[in-house]
C-alpha cells in the first residue's frame, strides 16, 4: 500500500506495549499503574487504504482484566502521499467492537484479532482526531492528536451513554494520553487524565506486525 512517510511514522510510534510505571510510582495518589497495548490488526477492516490498531489497557495488578477496547483507524487525507502538508493530512477515527467480550485480551494475544470482521466495527461519530506532525528535524519528531473544536465523542454501550475527551502525543519512546471520561450532564471529567496526561513509556514495539 502506498502510505505516506508521515502515516508510517505515526503507526510505528503508536504500535507497541506501553506502561506508566515511572509516573505511577512517583505519584501513586493520582496515577494508577497501567499497561497499554496498541496492537496492529492483521486483517483489512476498512475499504479505504488505512492502518488499523487495536487498543486496550489494564491495571498492572489485573493484567487478565483488560478494558477500554477500541480500534483506531489511521488514515491520510492528502491525495498525494508525498505531500508536505502533513499538519492536516492525517486523522485517527475510533471504532468500538460490537462484541466486546470476544475481543478482550487481544493486546497480549493478537491471534484473536484474526477473527475480526468489518461488520463487527461500530463507527463512533465525533471520535475523529486530527493529527499534527511536529517535525523538528532528525530524531526530533512527534505527533499530536486533537479533537476538532466543538466535537463531541460519545457512544452508547449496553444501553448507557458515554462521553470521552480524546487526545495524545507520541514519539518513538513515549505516548502521552489526555483521554478522560466526561459527565455528559455537567461536562466535568470523571476519570483519566484529570490532573495531566498519563505518561506511557514504550517497553515493546509491534511495528513489525504492521500491514505496510
PDB file of C-alpha atoms in Angstrom:
ATOM      1  CA  UNK A   1       0.000   0.000   0.000  1.00  0.00           C
ATOM      2  CA  UNK A   2       1.182   3.472  -0.850  1.00  0.00           C
ATOM      3  CA  UNK A   3       1.208   5.142   2.566  1.00  0.00           C
ATOM      4  CA  UNK A   4       2.864   8.472   3.227  1.00  0.00           C
ATOM      5  CA  UNK A   5       6.081   8.552   5.297  1.00  0.00           C
ATOM      6  CA  UNK A   6       4.169  10.539   7.937  1.00  0.00           C
ATOM      7  CA  UNK A   7       1.445   7.910   8.303  1.00  0.00           C
ATOM      8  CA  UNK A   8       4.040   5.135   8.520  1.00  0.00           C
ATOM      9  CA  UNK A   9       5.959   7.003  11.227  1.00  0.00           C
ATOM     10  CA  UNK A  10       2.749   7.604  13.187  1.00  0.00           C
ATOM     11  CA  UNK A  11       1.824   3.926  13.002  1.00  0.00           C
ATOM     12  CA  UNK A  12       5.282   2.784  14.070  1.00  0.00           C
ATOM     13  CA  UNK A  13       5.327   5.161  17.015  1.00  0.00           C
ATOM     14  CA  UNK A  14       1.890   4.046  18.189  1.00  0.00           C
ATOM     15  CA  UNK A  15       2.310   0.297  17.669  1.00  0.00           C
ATOM     16  CA  UNK A  16       3.615  -1.220  20.868  1.00  0.00           C
ATOM     17  CA  UNK A  17       3.191  -2.071  24.516  1.00  0.00           C
ATOM     18  CA  UNK A  18       3.448   0.797  26.999  1.00  0.00           C
ATOM     19  CA  UNK A  19       3.355   1.382  30.752  1.00  0.00           C
ATOM     20  CA  UNK A  20       3.331   4.389  33.047  1.00  0.00           C
ATOM     21  CA  UNK A  21       5.149   2.760  35.963  1.00  0.00           C
ATOM     22  CA  UNK A  22       7.612   5.631  36.482  1.00  0.00           C
ATOM     23  CA  UNK A  23       4.794   8.161  36.750  1.00  0.00           C
ATOM     24  CA  UNK A  24       2.604   5.934  38.936  1.00  0.00           C
ATOM     25  CA  UNK A  25       5.411   5.117  41.379  1.00  0.00           C
ATOM     26  CA  UNK A  26       6.331   8.797  41.682  1.00  0.00           C
ATOM     27  CA  UNK A  27       2.730   9.937  42.225  1.00  0.00           C
ATOM     28  CA  UNK A  28       0.606   6.933  43.282  1.00  0.00           C
ATOM     29  CA  UNK A  29      -2.158   9.066  44.789  1.00  0.00           C
ATOM     30  CA  UNK A  30      -3.170  10.370  41.367  1.00  0.00           C
ATOM     31  CA  UNK A  31      -1.973   7.875  38.765  1.00  0.00           C
ATOM     32  CA  UNK A  32      -2.899   4.217  38.535  1.00  0.00           C
ATOM     33  CA  UNK A  33      -0.173   1.983  37.151  1.00  0.00           C
ATOM     34  CA  UNK A  34      -1.396   0.804  33.764  1.00  0.00           C
ATOM     35  CA  UNK A  35      -0.287  -1.215  30.800  1.00  0.00           C
ATOM     36  CA  UNK A  36      -1.438  -0.089  27.369  1.00  0.00           C
ATOM     37  CA  UNK A  37      -1.430  -2.046  24.121  1.00  0.00           C
ATOM     38  CA  UNK A  38      -1.674  -0.698  20.574  1.00  0.00           C
ATOM     39  CA  UNK A  39      -1.697  -3.900  18.529  1.00  0.00           C
ATOM     40  CA  UNK A  40      -1.722  -3.862  14.710  1.00  0.00           C
ATOM     41  CA  UNK A  41      -4.793  -5.561  13.262  1.00  0.00           C
ATOM     42  CA  UNK A  42      -3.565  -8.318  10.895  1.00  0.00           C
ATOM     43  CA  UNK A  43      -6.537  -8.114   8.505  1.00  0.00           C
ATOM     44  CA  UNK A  44      -8.077  -5.413   6.324  1.00  0.00           C
ATOM     45  CA  UNK A  45     -11.029  -3.842   8.132  1.00  0.00           C
ATOM     46  CA  UNK A  46     -11.752  -0.735   6.084  1.00  0.00           C
ATOM     47  CA  UNK A  47     -12.358  -0.215   2.351  1.00  0.00           C
ATOM     48  CA  UNK A  48     -10.078   2.815   2.034  1.00  0.00           C
ATOM     49  CA  UNK A  49      -6.289   2.451   2.462  1.00  0.00           C
ATOM     50  CA  UNK A  50      -5.515   2.811   6.141  1.00  0.00           C
ATOM     51  CA  UNK A  51      -3.792   1.166   9.085  1.00  0.00           C
ATOM     52  CA  UNK A  52      -5.781  -0.310  11.969  1.00  0.00           C
ATOM     53  CA  UNK A  53      -4.596  -0.679  15.557  1.00  0.00           C
ATOM     54  CA  UNK A  54      -6.449  -2.420  18.368  1.00  0.00           C
ATOM     55  CA  UNK A  55      -6.091  -0.625  21.704  1.00  0.00           C
ATOM     56  CA  UNK A  56      -6.855  -1.719  25.242  1.00  0.00           C
ATOM     57  CA  UNK A  57      -5.365  -1.235  28.687  1.00  0.00           C
ATOM     58  CA  UNK A  58      -5.269  -2.926  32.076  1.00  0.00           C
ATOM     59  CA  UNK A  59      -4.346  -2.220  35.668  1.00  0.00           C
ATOM     60  CA  UNK A  60      -0.877  -3.642  36.291  1.00  0.00           C
ATOM     61  CA  UNK A  61      -2.350  -5.729  39.144  1.00  0.00           C
ATOM     62  CA  UNK A  62      -5.111  -7.115  36.893  1.00  0.00           C
ATOM     63  CA  UNK A  63      -3.496  -7.761  33.549  1.00  0.00           C
ATOM     64  CA  UNK A  64      -6.012 -10.513  32.865  1.00  0.00           C
ATOM     65  CA  UNK A  65      -8.850  -7.977  33.022  1.00  0.00           C
ATOM     66  CA  UNK A  66      -8.225  -5.513  30.167  1.00  0.00           C
ATOM     67  CA  UNK A  67     -10.764  -2.790  29.409  1.00  0.00           C
ATOM     68  CA  UNK A  68     -11.455   0.184  27.090  1.00  0.00           C
ATOM     69  CA  UNK A  69     -11.143  -1.849  23.862  1.00  0.00           C
ATOM     70  CA  UNK A  70     -11.252   0.231  20.686  1.00  0.00           C
ATOM     71  CA  UNK A  71      -9.969   0.184  17.137  1.00  0.00           C
ATOM     72  CA  UNK A  72      -8.016   3.124  15.764  1.00  0.00           C
ATOM     73  CA  UNK A  73      -8.106   3.706  12.012  1.00  0.00           C
ATOM     74  CA  UNK A  74      -5.052   5.700  10.900  1.00  0.00           C
ATOM     75  CA  UNK A  75      -5.631   7.377   7.578  1.00  0.00           C
ATOM     76  CA  UNK A  76      -4.200  10.080   5.333  1.00  0.00           C
ATOM     77  CA  UNK A  77      -6.431  12.656   3.691  1.00  0.00           C
ATOM     78  CA  UNK A  78      -3.963  14.075   1.196  1.00  0.00           C
ATOM     79  CA  UNK A  79      -4.338  12.909  -2.386  1.00  0.00           C
ATOM     80  CA  UNK A  80      -0.577  12.835  -2.682  1.00  0.00           C
ATOM     81  CA  UNK A  81       1.347  10.511  -0.349  1.00  0.00           C
ATOM     82  CA  UNK A  82       4.366  12.779  -0.755  1.00  0.00           C
ATOM     83  CA  UNK A  83       2.523  15.939   0.217  1.00  0.00           C
ATOM     84  CA  UNK A  84       4.479  18.246   2.517  1.00  0.00           C
ATOM     85  CA  UNK A  85       1.282  19.480   4.178  1.00  0.00           C
ATOM     86  CA  UNK A  86       1.395  16.867   6.936  1.00  0.00           C
ATOM     87  CA  UNK A  87      -0.260  19.140   9.508  1.00  0.00           C
ATOM     88  CA  UNK A  88      -3.743  18.453   8.150  1.00  0.00           C
ATOM     89  CA  UNK A  89      -3.321  15.239   6.159  1.00  0.00           C
ATOM     90  CA  UNK A  90      -3.598  12.668   8.980  1.00  0.00           C
ATOM     91  CA  UNK A  91      -6.592  11.516  11.014  1.00  0.00           C
ATOM     92  CA  UNK A  92      -7.428   8.804  13.516  1.00  0.00           C
ATOM     93  CA  UNK A  93     -11.007   7.535  13.594  1.00  0.00           C
ATOM     94  CA  UNK A  94     -12.136   5.433  16.566  1.00  0.00           C
ATOM     95  CA  UNK A  95     -14.408   2.394  16.386  1.00  0.00           C
ATOM     96  CA  UNK A  96     -15.924   0.158  19.061  1.00  0.00           C
ATOM     97  CA  UNK A  97     -16.019  -3.616  18.556  1.00  0.00           C
ATOM     98  CA  UNK A  98     -19.674  -4.677  18.726  1.00  0.00           C
ATOM     99  CA  UNK A  99     -18.820  -7.902  20.578  1.00  0.00           C
ATOM    100  CA  UNK A 100     -16.508  -6.562  23.269  1.00  0.00           C
ATOM    101  CA  UNK A 101     -16.045  -9.769  25.339  1.00  0.00           C
ATOM    102  CA  UNK A 102     -14.855 -11.733  22.314  1.00  0.00           C
ATOM    103  CA  UNK A 103     -12.036  -9.291  21.584  1.00  0.00           C
ATOM    104  CA  UNK A 104     -10.714  -8.565  25.083  1.00  0.00           C
ATOM    105  CA  UNK A 105      -7.150  -9.753  25.639  1.00  0.00           C
ATOM    106  CA  UNK A 106      -6.047  -9.168  22.058  1.00  0.00           C
ATOM    107  CA  UNK A 107      -3.280  -6.864  23.273  1.00  0.00           C
ATOM    108  CA  UNK A 108      -1.408  -9.879  24.635  1.00  0.00           C
ATOM    109  CA  UNK A 109      -2.877 -12.401  22.203  1.00  0.00           C
ATOM    110  CA  UNK A 110      -3.027 -10.923  18.675  1.00  0.00           C
ATOM    111  CA  UNK A 111      -4.319 -14.199  17.231  1.00  0.00           C
ATOM    112  CA  UNK A 112      -7.757 -13.141  18.477  1.00  0.00           C
ATOM    113  CA  UNK A 113      -7.704 -10.196  16.064  1.00  0.00           C
ATOM    114  CA  UNK A 114      -7.749 -12.515  13.060  1.00  0.00           C
ATOM    115  CA  UNK A 115     -11.438 -13.192  13.736  1.00  0.00           C
ATOM    116  CA  UNK A 116     -12.425  -9.524  13.396  1.00  0.00           C
ATOM    117  CA  UNK A 117     -14.690  -8.579  10.504  1.00  0.00           C
ATOM    118  CA  UNK A 118     -15.584  -5.138   9.116  1.00  0.00           C
ATOM    119  CA  UNK A 119     -19.230  -5.740  10.054  1.00  0.00           C
ATOM    120  CA  UNK A 120     -18.210  -6.028  13.720  1.00  0.00           C
ATOM    121  CA  UNK A 121     -16.934  -2.445  13.877  1.00  0.00           C
ATOM    122  CA  UNK A 122     -19.200   0.270  15.281  1.00  0.00           C
ATOM    123  CA  UNK A 123     -18.372   3.707  13.895  1.00  0.00           C
ATOM    124  CA  UNK A 124     -18.111   6.324  16.659  1.00  0.00           C
ATOM    125  CA  UNK A 125     -19.275   9.697  15.306  1.00  0.00           C
ATOM    126  CA  UNK A 126     -17.431  12.665  16.713  1.00  0.00           C
ATOM    127  CA  UNK A 127     -14.470  10.486  17.716  1.00  0.00           C
ATOM    128  CA  UNK A 128     -12.077  11.565  14.974  1.00  0.00           C
ATOM    129  CA  UNK A 129      -8.737  13.094  15.900  1.00  0.00           C
ATOM    130  CA  UNK A 130      -6.829  15.481  13.695  1.00  0.00           C
ATOM    131  CA  UNK A 131      -3.150  14.548  13.822  1.00  0.00           C
ATOM    132  CA  UNK A 132      -0.431  17.184  13.607  1.00  0.00           C
ATOM    133  CA  UNK A 133       3.127  16.203  12.729  1.00  0.00           C
ATOM    134  CA  UNK A 134       5.620  18.275  14.715  1.00  0.00           C
ATOM    135  CA  UNK A 135       8.807  17.558  12.809  1.00  0.00           C
ATOM    136  CA  UNK A 136      11.798  19.411  14.216  1.00  0.00           C
ATOM    137  CA  UNK A 137      14.495  17.518  12.397  1.00  0.00           C
ATOM    138  CA  UNK A 138      16.017  14.054  12.525  1.00  0.00           C
ATOM    139  CA  UNK A 139      15.193  12.090  15.710  1.00  0.00           C
ATOM    140  CA  UNK A 140      13.106  15.012  16.953  1.00  0.00           C
ATOM    141  CA  UNK A 141       9.628  14.267  15.655  1.00  0.00           C
ATOM    142  CA  UNK A 142       6.347  13.764  17.463  1.00  0.00           C
ATOM    143  CA  UNK A 143       2.674  13.621  16.599  1.00  0.00           C
ATOM    144  CA  UNK A 144      -0.213  15.287  18.380  1.00  0.00           C
ATOM    145  CA  UNK A 145      -3.815  14.079  18.117  1.00  0.00           C
ATOM    146  CA  UNK A 146      -6.595  16.524  18.989  1.00  0.00           C
ATOM    147  CA  UNK A 147     -10.372  16.634  18.658  1.00  0.00           C
ATOM    148  CA  UNK A 148     -11.654  19.405  16.382  1.00  0.00           C
ATOM    149  CA  UNK A 149     -13.313  22.351  18.146  1.00  0.00           C
ATOM    150  CA  UNK A 150     -16.846  21.594  19.335  1.00  0.00           C
ATOM    151  CA  UNK A 151     -16.515  17.880  18.510  1.00  0.00           C
ATOM    152  CA  UNK A 152     -18.292  15.560  20.936  1.00  0.00           C
ATOM    153  CA  UNK A 153     -17.034  11.980  21.151  1.00  0.00           C
ATOM    154  CA  UNK A 154     -19.921   9.964  22.568  1.00  0.00           C
ATOM    155  CA  UNK A 155     -21.379   6.497  22.146  1.00  0.00           C
ATOM    156  CA  UNK A 156     -23.872   4.091  23.674  1.00  0.00           C
ATOM    157  CA  UNK A 157     -22.759   0.731  25.063  1.00  0.00           C
ATOM    158  CA  UNK A 158     -25.112  -1.680  26.834  1.00  0.00           C
ATOM    159  CA  UNK A 159     -27.850   0.976  26.873  1.00  0.00           C
ATOM    160  CA  UNK A 160     -25.622   3.509  28.646  1.00  0.00           C
ATOM    161  CA  UNK A 161     -24.283   6.675  27.036  1.00  0.00           C
ATOM    162  CA  UNK A 162     -20.588   7.501  27.437  1.00  0.00           C
ATOM    163  CA  UNK A 163     -18.715  10.664  26.516  1.00  0.00           C
ATOM    164  CA  UNK A 164     -14.941  10.779  26.137  1.00  0.00           C
ATOM    165  CA  UNK A 165     -12.499  13.584  25.521  1.00  0.00           C
ATOM    166  CA  UNK A 166      -9.638  12.212  23.423  1.00  0.00           C
ATOM    167  CA  UNK A 167      -6.106  13.437  22.810  1.00  0.00           C
ATOM    168  CA  UNK A 168      -2.498  12.261  22.731  1.00  0.00           C
ATOM    169  CA  UNK A 169       1.110  12.993  21.893  1.00  0.00           C
ATOM    170  CA  UNK A 170       3.500  10.292  20.722  1.00  0.00           C
ATOM    171  CA  UNK A 171       7.121   9.944  19.691  1.00  0.00           C
ATOM    172  CA  UNK A 172       9.455   6.986  19.280  1.00  0.00           C
ATOM    173  CA  UNK A 173       9.808   6.449  23.042  1.00  0.00           C
ATOM    174  CA  UNK A 174       6.624   7.596  24.783  1.00  0.00           C
ATOM    175  CA  UNK A 175       2.884   8.018  24.462  1.00  0.00           C
ATOM    176  CA  UNK A 176       1.119  10.767  26.405  1.00  0.00           C
ATOM    177  CA  UNK A 177      -2.608  10.198  26.851  1.00  0.00           C
ATOM    178  CA  UNK A 178      -5.019  13.040  27.547  1.00  0.00           C
ATOM    179  CA  UNK A 179      -8.086  10.775  27.411  1.00  0.00           C
ATOM    180  CA  UNK A 180     -10.715  11.329  30.071  1.00  0.00           C
ATOM    181  CA  UNK A 181     -14.311  10.441  30.660  1.00  0.00           C
ATOM    182  CA  UNK A 182     -16.819  13.276  30.685  1.00  0.00           C
ATOM    183  CA  UNK A 183     -20.089  13.510  32.594  1.00  0.00           C
ATOM    184  CA  UNK A 184     -22.497  14.491  29.780  1.00  0.00           C
ATOM    185  CA  UNK A 185     -24.731  16.302  32.260  1.00  0.00           C
ATOM    186  CA  UNK A 186     -22.098  18.533  33.864  1.00  0.00           C
ATOM    187  CA  UNK A 187     -19.274  18.483  31.310  1.00  0.00           C
ATOM    188  CA  UNK A 188     -16.795  17.645  34.089  1.00  0.00           C
ATOM    189  CA  UNK A 189     -14.127  14.962  33.909  1.00  0.00           C
ATOM    190  CA  UNK A 190     -14.806  11.725  35.782  1.00  0.00           C
ATOM    191  CA  UNK A 191     -11.769   9.527  35.059  1.00  0.00           C
ATOM    192  CA  UNK A 192      -8.481   9.528  33.172  1.00  0.00           C
ATOM    193  CA  UNK A 193      -6.122  12.462  32.712  1.00  0.00           C
ATOM    194  CA  UNK A 194      -7.866  14.768  35.181  1.00  0.00           C
ATOM    195  CA  UNK A 195      -4.638  16.237  36.587  1.00  0.00           C
ATOM    196  CA  UNK A 196      -2.495  15.962  33.484  1.00  0.00           C
ATOM    197  CA  UNK A 197      -1.512  13.439  30.860  1.00  0.00           C
ATOM    198  CA  UNK A 198      -0.751   9.800  31.550  1.00  0.00           C
ATOM    199  CA  UNK A 199       2.899   9.286  30.568  1.00  0.00           C
ATOM    200  CA  UNK A 200       3.398   5.877  28.984  1.00  0.00           C
ATOM    201  CA  UNK A 201       6.852   4.649  28.001  1.00  0.00           C
ATOM    202  CA  UNK A 202       7.193   2.088  25.219  1.00  0.00           C
ATOM    203  CA  UNK A 203       8.505  -1.250  26.508  1.00  0.00           C
ATOM    204  CA  UNK A 204       7.922  -3.287  23.313  1.00  0.00           C
ATOM    205  CA  UNK A 205       7.437  -2.347  19.694  1.00  0.00           C
ATOM    206  CA  UNK A 206       4.871  -4.065  17.461  1.00  0.00           C
ATOM    207  CA  UNK A 207       5.884  -2.175  14.314  1.00  0.00           C
ATOM    208  CA  UNK A 208       6.974  -5.420  12.613  1.00  0.00           C
ATOM    209  CA  UNK A 209       3.313  -6.528  12.713  1.00  0.00           C
ATOM    210  CA  UNK A 210       2.046  -3.545  10.713  1.00  0.00           C
ATOM    211  CA  UNK A 211       0.492  -4.149   7.299  1.00  0.00           C
ATOM    212  CA  UNK A 212       2.535  -1.605   5.333  1.00  0.00           C
TER     213      UNK A 212
END
